[in-house]
């Protein structure tokens, strides 16, 4: 299995305005021929070439190149299966049917409707019918309804497969003994990589020998699907009732930003260019050790909370010494920005070994959203309240936003993702109001993953941005005008979704910009972004302490496009992965430079 040449080039990044990666195509083809020939020399009979870029809105010249590229790669001595996934390629059906390859794989989980376009395909059709991107057990009877007619039509030319690579699912459900014991029903609804391969094997037997040959397994699959559809653990009437009874304007603030910011500034009384951080402070060995000991039962709840309060006090005192304006409690008690909330919300479950690759060598263990989401009790209030009790300065509450919680989880597939997101948002709104009641009137709702959720095709963007934006606004519904809502976004290119970002209507947005030399700010300025903004003034991904001149350069650049009264000063991102010495040193430089510029602007 290799990535196809056009997808490989499409995923490359261009540097320099005159350079076009498409120009490299002709010099790339001989390299691919070499790779294919080397595989043939090893005795390989079928080579799968992945071209998922076909599911995107590719420029015309890229689409047209498929014909010439695959004509050149034809005749290597092995059969070629061209694989597409993650979306529909129906619009390219005529092109794909004409390519000199021996077979085609299509994703019938993400885009079942595209099957019609390929029913007259004359070569091998690999039907991706088992979901390679999620962890739910398939209803095998439903899958057979799709593939039995295909077997009659294609005969031996029909292959059955997962929708995409199984890179996206954990390896083996059978090792999740804790989950099986704690939630046997949920366990019976899941399928990880090995179980998905077993599902394919059962489907093959049913196709070749008839359903009766695997009747017991089909009955078990149907029973699991039926139990899941009717389970009251999943479908909570009070959740549906609450969503249905939301007023039409629930996701709208009481007053426009200009009125809100005046009320906020009146009580906040912050200096020009207020300084803050993004939320987390270093997760030291001591913090991790205390959490691990608590989870193992070696540390009592009282002792664990004492340890966390000690860390919170340490963070508060360091920020006061640095003279930061809006403080945070440092998130010592949080293991992960999504997992922490998932553990406190009903409708979520966790695996012990459900690791999947994020990128490179980085792996993540996403929570499982299996049922309707409810917040049984406050999740962050006592920690923020304790932190506020230690200082006269403003304390900022910290929450992870609904879209990011959704994007970084395995999400139930029995209701629309938009509905799941709305449920999370409504649960978070209860937390926001409780924070407000507890005197925490600056609340940050992080949404680093909002861009990740964008559909592959632009025609579908508006619908996604509409429900994602509504969910974000619902997460703070009902809060007072003088409560200041912040959001933070990182790793993102916003140029093409700025109207949607403005539509979130956060009072302050903090963004990662230092590595791009504030380039992103030009887009915010051209768009005339209306609310307050805090562009990151130094990169937290490195232990290097920035020079004062570097931060000053970035702030002066920011001041050219954002009015001083709407500009905040902060690092790029949370400081969780940094060590204390460089954290203190970098924040000191940031505050000192800010004070210098304040004097100039006074």
Coordinates of C-alpha atoms in Angstrom, one line a residue:
X1 CA 0.0 0.0 0.0
X2 CA 1.5 3.3 -1.0
X3 CA 0.2 6.9 -1.2
X4 CA -0.5 7.9 -4.8
X5 CA 1.7 10.6 -6.5
X6 CA -1.1 13.2 -6.8
X7 CA -2.2 12.9 -3.1
X8 CA 1.4 12.9 -2.1
X9 CA 2.0 16.2 -3.9
X10 CA -1.3 17.7 -2.8
X11 CA -0.4 17.2 0.9
X12 CA 3.0 18.9 0.4
X13 CA 3.4 22.5 1.5
X14 CA 4.7 25.2 -0.8
X15 CA 7.2 27.8 0.3
X16 CA 7.7 30.9 -1.9
X17 CA 5.0 32.5 -4.0
X18 CA 6.5 31.5 -7.4
X19 CA 6.8 27.8 -6.5
X20 CA 4.0 25.4 -7.5
X21 CA 4.2 21.8 -6.2
X22 CA 2.2 20.5 -9.2
X23 CA 5.3 21.3 -11.3
X24 CA 7.1 18.4 -9.5
X25 CA 4.7 15.8 -10.9
X26 CA 6.8 14.9 -14.0
X27 CA 9.9 14.3 -12.0
X28 CA 8.0 12.3 -9.4
X29 CA 6.6 9.7 -11.8
X30 CA 9.9 7.9 -12.5
X31 CA 10.4 7.6 -8.7
X32 CA 7.0 5.9 -8.4
X33 CA 7.8 3.6 -11.3
X34 CA 11.0 2.6 -9.4
X35 CA 9.0 1.9 -6.2
X36 CA 6.4 -0.2 -8.1
X37 CA 9.1 -2.2 -10.0
X38 CA 10.9 -2.9 -6.6
X39 CA 7.6 -4.2 -5.2
X40 CA 7.1 -6.4 -8.3
X41 CA 10.6 -7.8 -7.9
X42 CA 9.7 -8.9 -4.4
X43 CA 6.8 -10.9 -5.8
X44 CA 4.0 -8.5 -5.0
X45 CA 0.9 -9.2 -7.2
X46 CA -1.5 -6.4 -6.2
X47 CA -0.4 -2.9 -5.2
X48 CA -2.9 -0.6 -3.6
X49 CA -2.3 3.1 -4.5
X50 CA -4.2 5.5 -2.2
X51 CA -5.6 8.7 -3.8
X52 CA -7.9 10.1 -1.1
X53 CA -7.3 13.6 -2.6
X54 CA -9.9 12.6 -5.1
X55 CA -12.6 13.3 -2.4
X56 CA -11.5 16.9 -2.2
X57 CA -12.3 19.9 -4.5
X58 CA -9.2 19.5 -6.6
X59 CA -8.3 22.1 -9.3
X60 CA -9.1 21.0 -12.9
X61 CA -5.4 20.5 -13.9
X62 CA -4.9 18.1 -11.0
X63 CA -8.0 16.0 -11.9
X64 CA -6.9 15.9 -15.6
X65 CA -3.4 14.7 -14.5
X66 CA -4.8 11.5 -13.1
X67 CA -5.2 10.1 -16.7
X68 CA -1.6 10.8 -17.8
X69 CA -0.1 9.7 -14.4
X70 CA -1.9 6.4 -14.3
X71 CA -1.2 5.7 -18.0
X72 CA 2.5 6.1 -17.2
X73 CA 2.3 3.8 -14.2
X74 CA 0.3 1.1 -16.1
X75 CA 2.0 -2.1 -17.1
X76 CA 4.4 -2.5 -14.2
X77 CA 3.8 -6.2 -13.9
X78 CA 1.5 -6.1 -10.9
X79 CA -2.2 -5.3 -10.6
X80 CA -3.1 -1.9 -9.2
X81 CA -6.1 -1.1 -6.9
X82 CA -6.7 2.6 -6.8
X83 CA -8.1 3.4 -3.3
X84 CA -10.3 6.4 -2.4
X85 CA -11.8 7.1 1.0
X86 CA -13.3 9.7 3.4
X87 CA -15.8 11.0 0.9
X88 CA -17.6 10.6 -2.4
X89 CA -15.7 10.4 -5.7
X90 CA -18.9 10.0 -7.7
X91 CA -18.3 13.2 -9.6
X92 CA -15.1 11.6 -11.0
X93 CA -16.8 8.3 -11.9
X94 CA -16.2 8.6 -15.7
X95 CA -12.5 9.5 -15.1
X96 CA -12.0 6.6 -12.6
X97 CA -13.7 4.1 -14.9
X98 CA -11.4 5.1 -17.7
X99 CA -8.1 4.8 -15.8
X100 CA -5.8 1.8 -16.7
X101 CA -6.0 0.3 -13.2
X102 CA -7.3 -3.2 -12.2
X103 CA -9.6 -2.2 -9.4
X104 CA -11.2 0.7 -7.5
X105 CA -11.9 1.0 -3.7
X106 CA -14.7 3.4 -2.6
X107 CA -15.8 4.4 0.9
X108 CA -19.5 3.3 1.3
X109 CA -19.6 4.3 5.0
X110 CA -18.9 8.0 4.6
X111 CA -20.6 8.2 1.2
X112 CA -23.0 5.3 0.6
X113 CA -24.8 7.3 -2.1
X114 CA -21.8 7.1 -4.5
X115 CA -22.4 3.4 -5.1
X116 CA -24.9 4.2 -7.9
X117 CA -22.2 5.9 -9.9
X118 CA -20.0 2.7 -10.0
X119 CA -22.6 -0.1 -10.4
X120 CA -21.5 -0.5 -14.0
X121 CA -17.7 -0.6 -13.2
X122 CA -16.1 -3.3 -15.3
X123 CA -13.1 -4.2 -13.0
X124 CA -12.6 -5.2 -9.4
X125 CA -14.8 -3.1 -7.1
X126 CA -13.6 -3.0 -3.4
X127 CA -16.6 -2.0 -1.4
X128 CA -15.6 -0.2 1.9
X129 CA -18.5 -1.3 4.1
X130 CA -17.0 -1.6 7.6
X131 CA -16.3 1.7 9.2
X132 CA -12.5 2.2 9.5
X133 CA -12.8 5.5 11.3
X134 CA -15.0 4.7 14.3
X135 CA -15.3 2.0 16.9
X136 CA -18.9 0.8 16.6
X137 CA -19.9 -2.7 15.8
X138 CA -21.6 -3.0 12.4
X139 CA -25.1 -4.3 11.9
X140 CA -24.1 -7.1 9.6
X141 CA -27.6 -7.7 8.3
X142 CA -27.7 -4.1 7.1
X143 CA -24.3 -4.5 5.4
X144 CA -25.4 -7.7 3.6
X145 CA -28.4 -5.8 2.2
X146 CA -25.9 -3.6 0.4
X147 CA -23.3 -6.2 -0.7
X148 CA -25.5 -9.2 -1.7
X149 CA -26.9 -7.4 -4.8
X150 CA -23.3 -6.4 -5.6
X151 CA -22.2 -10.0 -5.4
X152 CA -24.8 -10.9 -8.0
X153 CA -23.6 -8.1 -10.2
X154 CA -19.9 -8.3 -9.8
X155 CA -19.3 -12.0 -8.9
X156 CA -15.6 -12.5 -8.2
X157 CA -14.9 -8.9 -9.1
X158 CA -16.4 -7.8 -5.7
X159 CA -14.0 -7.3 -2.8
X160 CA -15.3 -6.3 0.6
X161 CA -13.2 -4.1 2.9
X162 CA -13.1 -1.5 5.6
X163 CA -13.9 2.0 4.4
X164 CA -10.3 3.1 4.9
X165 CA -7.2 2.1 6.7
X166 CA -7.6 0.8 10.3
X167 CA -5.0 3.2 11.5
X168 CA -7.9 5.2 13.0
X169 CA -9.3 2.5 15.3
X170 CA -7.7 0.9 18.4
X171 CA -6.2 -2.5 18.0
X172 CA -8.2 -5.0 20.1
X173 CA -11.4 -4.7 22.1
X174 CA -10.8 -8.0 24.0
X175 CA -8.1 -6.4 26.2
X176 CA -10.6 -3.8 27.5
X177 CA -11.5 -6.0 30.5
X178 CA -12.2 -2.9 32.8
X179 CA -14.7 -1.6 30.3
X180 CA -16.3 -5.0 29.8
X181 CA -16.8 -5.3 33.6
X182 CA -18.0 -1.7 34.1
X183 CA -20.2 -1.3 31.1
X184 CA -20.9 -4.7 29.4
X185 CA -23.7 -3.2 27.2
X186 CA -21.4 -0.6 25.7
X187 CA -18.7 -3.2 25.3
X188 CA -21.1 -5.4 23.2
X189 CA -21.7 -2.4 20.9
X190 CA -18.0 -1.9 20.0
X191 CA -15.5 -3.3 17.4
X192 CA -11.8 -2.4 17.3
X193 CA -9.4 -3.3 14.5
X194 CA -9.3 -7.1 15.1
X195 CA -13.1 -7.2 15.6
X196 CA -13.6 -5.3 12.3
X197 CA -11.5 -7.9 10.5
X198 CA -13.7 -10.6 12.0
X199 CA -16.7 -8.8 10.8
X200 CA -15.3 -8.8 7.2
X201 CA -14.6 -12.5 7.6
X202 CA -18.3 -13.2 8.6
X203 CA -19.6 -11.1 5.7
X204 CA -17.4 -13.1 3.3
X205 CA -18.8 -16.4 4.7
X206 CA -22.4 -15.1 4.4
X207 CA -21.8 -14.0 0.8
X208 CA -20.1 -17.3 -0.3
X209 CA -22.1 -19.8 1.7
X210 CA -25.4 -18.0 2.5
X211 CA -26.5 -16.2 5.6
X212 CA -27.5 -19.5 7.3
X213 CA -23.8 -20.5 7.5
X214 CA -23.2 -17.7 10.0
X215 CA -26.8 -17.3 11.4
X216 CA -25.7 -17.3 15.1
X217 CA -23.2 -14.4 14.5
X218 CA -25.7 -12.4 12.5
X219 CA -28.3 -12.8 15.2
X220 CA -25.8 -11.6 17.8
X221 CA -25.0 -8.6 15.6
X222 CA -28.7 -7.8 15.2
X223 CA -29.3 -8.2 19.0
X224 CA -26.5 -5.8 19.8
X225 CA -27.9 -3.2 17.2
X226 CA -31.4 -3.6 18.6
X227 CA -30.3 -3.2 22.2
X228 CA -28.3 -0.1 21.4
X229 CA -31.2 1.4 19.5
X230 CA -33.6 1.1 22.5
X231 CA -31.3 1.5 25.4
X232 CA -32.4 4.1 28.0
X233 CA -28.8 4.6 29.0
X234 CA -28.2 6.1 25.6
X235 CA -31.5 7.9 24.8
X236 CA -32.4 10.1 27.8
X237 CA -35.8 11.8 27.1
X238 CA -34.9 14.8 29.3
X239 CA -31.9 15.6 27.1
X240 CA -34.0 15.6 23.9
X241 CA -36.7 17.6 25.7
X242 CA -34.2 20.2 26.8
X243 CA -32.8 20.6 23.3
X244 CA -36.3 20.8 21.7
X245 CA -37.4 23.5 24.2
X246 CA -34.5 25.9 23.7
X247 CA -35.7 29.3 22.6
X248 CA -34.9 30.3 19.0
X249 CA -32.5 33.0 20.2
X250 CA -30.8 30.8 22.8
X251 CA -27.5 31.0 21.0
X252 CA -27.5 34.8 21.0
X253 CA -26.0 37.1 23.6
X254 CA -28.3 39.6 25.3
X255 CA -26.5 42.7 23.8
X256 CA -24.1 43.4 20.9
X257 CA -20.3 43.4 21.6
X258 CA -20.0 47.2 21.8
X259 CA -22.4 47.3 24.8
X260 CA -21.0 44.2 26.5
X261 CA -17.4 45.3 26.3
X262 CA -18.3 48.7 27.9
X263 CA -19.9 46.8 30.9
X264 CA -17.0 44.4 31.1
X265 CA -14.3 47.1 31.0
X266 CA -16.1 49.0 33.7
X267 CA -15.6 46.3 36.3
X268 CA -12.4 44.7 34.9
X269 CA -10.5 48.0 35.0
X270 CA -7.6 46.5 33.1
X271 CA -4.6 48.5 31.7
X272 CA -4.1 48.9 28.0
X273 CA -2.7 45.7 26.4
X274 CA -3.9 43.4 29.2
X275 CA -1.7 40.4 29.8
X276 CA -2.9 36.8 30.3
X277 CA -2.0 33.2 29.6
X278 CA -3.9 30.5 27.7
X279 CA -4.7 28.4 30.7
X280 CA -2.4 25.5 31.6
X281 CA 0.9 25.8 33.5
X282 CA 3.7 23.2 33.6
X283 CA 2.5 19.7 34.5
X284 CA 5.4 18.8 36.7
X285 CA 6.5 15.2 37.7
X286 CA 5.0 15.9 41.1
X287 CA 1.6 16.6 39.6
X288 CA 1.6 13.6 37.4
X289 CA 2.8 11.4 40.3
X290 CA 0.0 12.6 42.6
X291 CA -2.6 12.0 39.9
X292 CA -1.3 8.5 39.1
X293 CA -1.2 7.6 42.9
X294 CA -4.7 8.9 43.3
X295 CA -6.0 6.8 40.3
X296 CA -4.3 3.7 41.7
X297 CA -5.9 4.3 45.1
X298 CA -2.5 5.0 46.8
X299 CA -3.5 8.6 47.6
X300 CA -6.7 9.6 49.3
X301 CA -9.1 12.1 47.7
X302 CA -8.4 14.6 50.5
X303 CA -4.6 14.2 50.1
X304 CA -4.9 14.5 46.3
X305 CA -7.0 17.7 46.6
X306 CA -4.5 19.2 49.0
X307 CA -1.7 18.5 46.6
X308 CA -3.6 20.1 43.7
X309 CA -4.5 23.2 45.8
X310 CA -0.9 23.6 46.7
X311 CA 0.0 23.6 43.0
X312 CA -2.8 26.1 42.2
X313 CA -1.5 28.4 44.9
X314 CA 2.0 28.1 43.5
X315 CA 0.7 29.1 40.0
X316 CA -1.3 32.0 41.3
X317 CA 1.6 33.4 43.3
X318 CA 4.0 33.2 40.3
X319 CA 1.5 35.1 38.1
X320 CA 1.1 37.8 40.8
X321 CA 4.9 38.1 41.0
X322 CA 5.1 38.4 37.2
X323 CA 2.4 41.1 37.4
X324 CA 0.1 39.4 34.9
X325 CA -3.3 41.1 34.7
X326 CA -5.8 38.2 34.2
X327 CA -4.8 35.0 36.0
X328 CA -5.6 31.3 35.5
X329 CA -5.5 28.5 38.0
X330 CA -3.1 26.4 35.9
X331 CA -5.2 23.3 35.4
X332 CA -3.0 21.1 37.7
X333 CA -6.0 18.8 38.3
X334 CA -6.5 18.1 34.6
X335 CA -4.9 15.1 32.8
X336 CA -6.1 16.2 29.3
X337 CA -8.3 19.0 28.1
X338 CA -11.0 16.6 26.7
X339 CA -10.6 13.6 28.9
X340 CA -11.0 15.7 32.1
X341 CA -14.5 16.8 31.0
X342 CA -15.5 13.5 29.6
X343 CA -14.8 11.8 32.9
X344 CA -17.3 14.2 34.6
X345 CA -20.0 14.2 31.9
X346 CA -22.6 11.3 31.6
X347 CA -22.7 9.7 28.1
X348 CA -18.9 9.3 28.0
X349 CA -16.8 6.2 28.5
X350 CA -13.0 5.5 28.4
X351 CA -10.8 2.7 27.2
X352 CA -7.6 1.7 28.8
X353 CA -5.7 0.7 25.7
X354 CA -7.6 2.5 23.0
X355 CA -4.6 4.4 21.6
X356 CA -4.6 5.7 18.0
X357 CA -2.0 7.6 16.1
X358 CA -2.5 11.4 16.0
X359 CA 0.6 12.2 13.9
X360 CA 4.1 10.9 13.7
X361 CA 4.9 9.2 17.0
X362 CA 2.2 11.1 18.9
X363 CA -0.7 8.9 20.0
X364 CA -4.0 9.8 21.7
X365 CA -6.7 7.8 23.6
X366 CA -10.0 9.5 22.7
X367 CA -13.0 9.2 24.9
X368 CA -16.1 7.4 23.7
X369 CA -19.3 9.4 23.4
X370 CA -21.9 6.6 23.5
X371 CA -25.0 8.3 24.9
X372 CA -26.9 11.5 25.6
X373 CA -24.7 14.0 27.4
X374 CA -25.6 15.3 30.8
X375 CA -23.5 17.3 33.4
X376 CA -24.5 15.8 36.7
X377 CA -22.7 18.4 38.8
X378 CA -20.2 21.3 38.5
X379 CA -16.8 20.2 37.0
X380 CA -14.4 23.1 37.4
X381 CA -16.2 25.6 39.8
X382 CA -14.5 24.7 43.1
X383 CA -11.0 24.8 41.5
X384 CA -11.5 28.2 39.9
X385 CA -13.3 29.5 43.1
X386 CA -10.4 28.3 45.2
X387 CA -7.9 30.1 42.9
X388 CA -9.9 33.3 43.0
X389 CA -10.0 33.2 46.8
X390 CA -6.2 33.4 46.8
X391 CA -6.0 36.7 44.9
X392 CA -7.5 40.1 44.4
X393 CA -6.8 39.9 40.6
X394 CA -9.2 38.7 38.0
X395 CA -9.3 34.8 37.7
X396 CA -10.2 33.3 34.4
X397 CA -12.3 30.1 34.3
X398 CA -11.2 27.4 31.8
X399 CA -13.4 25.1 29.7
X400 CA -12.9 23.0 26.6
X401 CA -15.5 23.9 23.9
X402 CA -18.2 21.5 22.5
X403 CA -16.7 21.3 19.0
X404 CA -13.3 20.3 20.3
X405 CA -14.7 17.7 22.7
X406 CA -16.6 16.3 19.8
X407 CA -13.7 16.3 17.3
X408 CA -11.3 14.7 19.7
X409 CA -13.6 11.8 20.7
X410 CA -15.0 8.6 19.2
X411 CA -18.6 9.8 18.5
X412 CA -21.8 7.8 18.5
X413 CA -23.0 7.2 15.0
X414 CA -26.8 6.7 15.7
X415 CA -27.6 10.4 15.8
X416 CA -26.1 13.4 13.8
X417 CA -22.8 14.8 15.0
X418 CA -24.5 18.2 15.2
X419 CA -27.0 16.9 17.8
X420 CA -24.2 15.4 19.9
X421 CA -22.3 18.7 19.8
X422 CA -25.4 20.6 20.8
X423 CA -25.9 18.2 23.8
X424 CA -22.3 18.9 24.9
X425 CA -22.8 22.7 24.5
X426 CA -25.9 22.7 26.7
X427 CA -24.1 20.7 29.4
X428 CA -21.2 23.2 29.3
X429 CA -23.7 26.2 29.5
X430 CA -24.7 24.9 33.0
X431 CA -21.0 25.1 34.0
X432 CA -20.6 28.6 32.6
X433 CA -23.6 29.8 34.6
X434 CA -22.3 28.1 37.8
X435 CA -18.9 29.7 37.3
X436 CA -20.6 33.1 36.8
X437 CA -22.6 32.6 40.1
X438 CA -19.4 31.7 41.9
X439 CA -17.9 35.1 40.9
X440 CA -15.8 33.9 37.9
X441 CA -16.8 36.5 35.3
X442 CA -14.0 35.9 32.7
X443 CA -14.5 32.4 31.2
X444 CA -12.4 30.9 28.4
X445 CA -14.0 28.2 26.2
X446 CA -11.2 26.7 24.1
X447 CA -12.0 25.6 20.5
X448 CA -8.6 24.6 18.9
X449 CA -10.3 21.9 16.8
X450 CA -13.0 24.0 15.1
X451 CA -11.3 24.0 11.7
X452 CA -10.5 20.2 11.9
X453 CA -14.2 19.5 11.6
X454 CA -14.6 21.2 8.2
X455 CA -16.0 18.8 5.6
X456 CA -13.7 17.8 2.7
X457 CA -15.8 19.6 0.1
X458 CA -16.4 23.4 0.3
X459 CA -20.1 23.0 -0.6
X460 CA -20.6 21.4 2.8
X461 CA -18.7 24.0 4.8
X462 CA -21.6 26.4 5.5
X463 CA -23.8 23.7 7.1
X464 CA -20.9 22.6 9.4
X465 CA -19.9 26.1 10.4
X466 CA -23.5 26.9 11.1
X467 CA -24.0 24.1 13.6
X468 CA -20.5 24.3 15.1
X469 CA -20.9 28.1 15.6
X470 CA -24.4 27.6 17.2
X471 CA -23.0 25.0 19.5
X472 CA -20.2 27.3 20.7
X473 CA -22.7 30.1 21.3
X474 CA -25.0 27.7 23.2
X475 CA -22.2 26.8 25.5
X476 CA -22.4 30.2 27.1
X477 CA -26.1 30.9 26.6
X478 CA -27.8 32.9 29.4
X479 CA -24.6 34.5 30.7
X480 CA -24.7 38.2 31.6
X481 CA -23.4 41.0 29.4
X482 CA -20.6 41.8 31.9
X483 CA -19.3 38.2 31.8
X484 CA -16.4 38.2 29.4
X485 CA -16.2 35.1 27.2
X486 CA -12.8 34.2 25.8
X487 CA -11.9 31.5 23.2
X488 CA -8.6 30.1 22.1
X489 CA -7.7 28.6 18.8
X490 CA -4.4 27.2 17.7
X491 CA -2.6 25.6 14.7
X492 CA -5.2 27.2 12.4
X493 CA -5.5 29.0 9.1
X494 CA -8.6 31.2 9.5
X495 CA -8.5 33.2 6.4
X496 CA -11.3 31.3 4.7
X497 CA -13.6 30.9 7.7
X498 CA -13.2 34.4 9.3
X499 CA -16.9 35.2 9.1
X500 CA -17.7 32.1 11.0
X501 CA -15.0 32.9 13.6
X502 CA -16.5 36.3 14.1
X503 CA -19.9 34.7 14.3
X504 CA -18.8 32.8 17.5
X505 CA -19.1 36.3 19.1
X506 CA -16.5 35.6 21.8
X507 CA -15.6 38.9 23.5
X508 CA -11.9 38.0 23.2
X509 CA -10.2 35.5 20.9
X510 CA -6.6 34.4 21.5
X511 CA -4.8 32.8 18.6
X512 CA -1.5 31.1 17.8
X513 CA 0.5 33.6 15.6
X514 CA 4.1 33.9 16.7
X515 CA 5.6 31.4 14.3
X516 CA 3.8 33.0 11.3
X517 CA 5.2 36.4 12.3
X518 CA 1.7 37.7 12.8
X519 CA 0.7 37.0 9.2
X520 CA -2.7 35.8 10.4
X521 CA -3.5 39.2 11.9
X522 CA -3.6 40.8 8.4
X523 CA -6.6 38.6 7.6
X524 CA -8.3 39.6 10.8
X525 CA -7.6 43.2 10.0
X526 CA -8.7 43.0 6.4
X527 CA -11.9 41.3 7.6
X528 CA -12.3 44.1 10.2
X529 CA -12.7 41.5 13.0
X530 CA -14.9 43.4 15.5
X531 CA -14.0 42.0 18.9
X532 CA -10.9 41.9 21.2
X533 CA -8.0 39.8 20.0
X534 CA -4.9 38.3 21.7
X535 CA -2.3 37.2 19.1
X536 CA 0.3 34.9 20.6
X537 CA 3.6 36.8 21.1
X538 CA 5.9 33.8 21.6
X539 CA 6.1 30.2 20.7
X540 CA 5.5 27.8 23.6
X541 CA 6.4 24.7 21.6
X542 CA 10.1 25.4 22.2
X543 CA 12.0 25.7 25.5
X544 CA 13.8 28.7 24.1
X545 CA 13.1 32.0 26.0
X546 CA 12.2 34.8 23.5
X547 CA 14.3 38.0 23.3
X548 CA 12.5 41.2 24.3
X549 CA 13.2 42.5 20.8
X550 CA 11.2 39.6 19.2
X551 CA 8.1 40.1 21.3
X552 CA 8.4 43.8 20.8
X553 CA 8.6 43.3 17.0
X554 CA 5.5 41.1 17.0
X555 CA 3.5 43.5 19.3
X556 CA 4.4 46.5 17.2
X557 CA 3.3 44.6 14.1
X558 CA 0.0 43.7 15.8
X559 CA -0.6 47.3 16.8
X560 CA -0.4 48.4 13.2
X561 CA -3.5 46.3 12.4
X562 CA -5.4 46.0 15.7
X563 CA -6.3 49.1 17.8
X564 CA -4.5 49.1 21.1
X565 CA -7.7 49.2 23.1
X566 CA -8.7 45.8 21.5
X567 CA -5.4 44.1 21.8
X568 CA -4.5 41.5 24.4
X569 CA -1.0 40.1 25.1
X570 CA -0.5 36.4 25.7
X571 CA 1.7 33.3 24.7
X572 CA 0.7 31.3 21.7
X573 CA -0.8 28.4 23.6
X574 CA -1.0 26.7 27.0
X575 CA 2.2 26.1 29.0
X576 CA 1.5 22.5 30.1
X577 CA 4.5 21.0 28.3
X578 CA 7.0 23.5 29.4
X579 CA 9.3 23.5 32.5
X580 CA 9.0 26.2 35.2
X581 CA 12.4 28.0 34.6
X582 CA 11.7 28.9 30.9
X583 CA 8.0 29.6 31.7
X584 CA 8.9 32.3 34.3
X585 CA 11.6 33.7 32.1
X586 CA 9.5 34.0 29.0
X587 CA 6.5 35.5 30.8
X588 CA 8.7 38.0 32.4
X589 CA 10.0 39.2 29.0
X590 CA 6.4 39.3 27.7
X591 CA 5.2 41.5 30.7
X592 CA 8.2 43.8 30.6
X593 CA 7.8 44.5 26.8
X594 CA 4.1 45.1 27.3
X595 CA 4.8 47.7 30.1
X596 CA 7.3 49.4 27.9
X597 CA 4.7 49.7 25.0
X598 CA 2.0 50.9 27.4
X599 CA 4.2 53.8 28.5
X600 CA 4.7 54.8 24.8
X601 CA 1.0 54.6 24.1
X602 CA 0.0 56.5 27.3

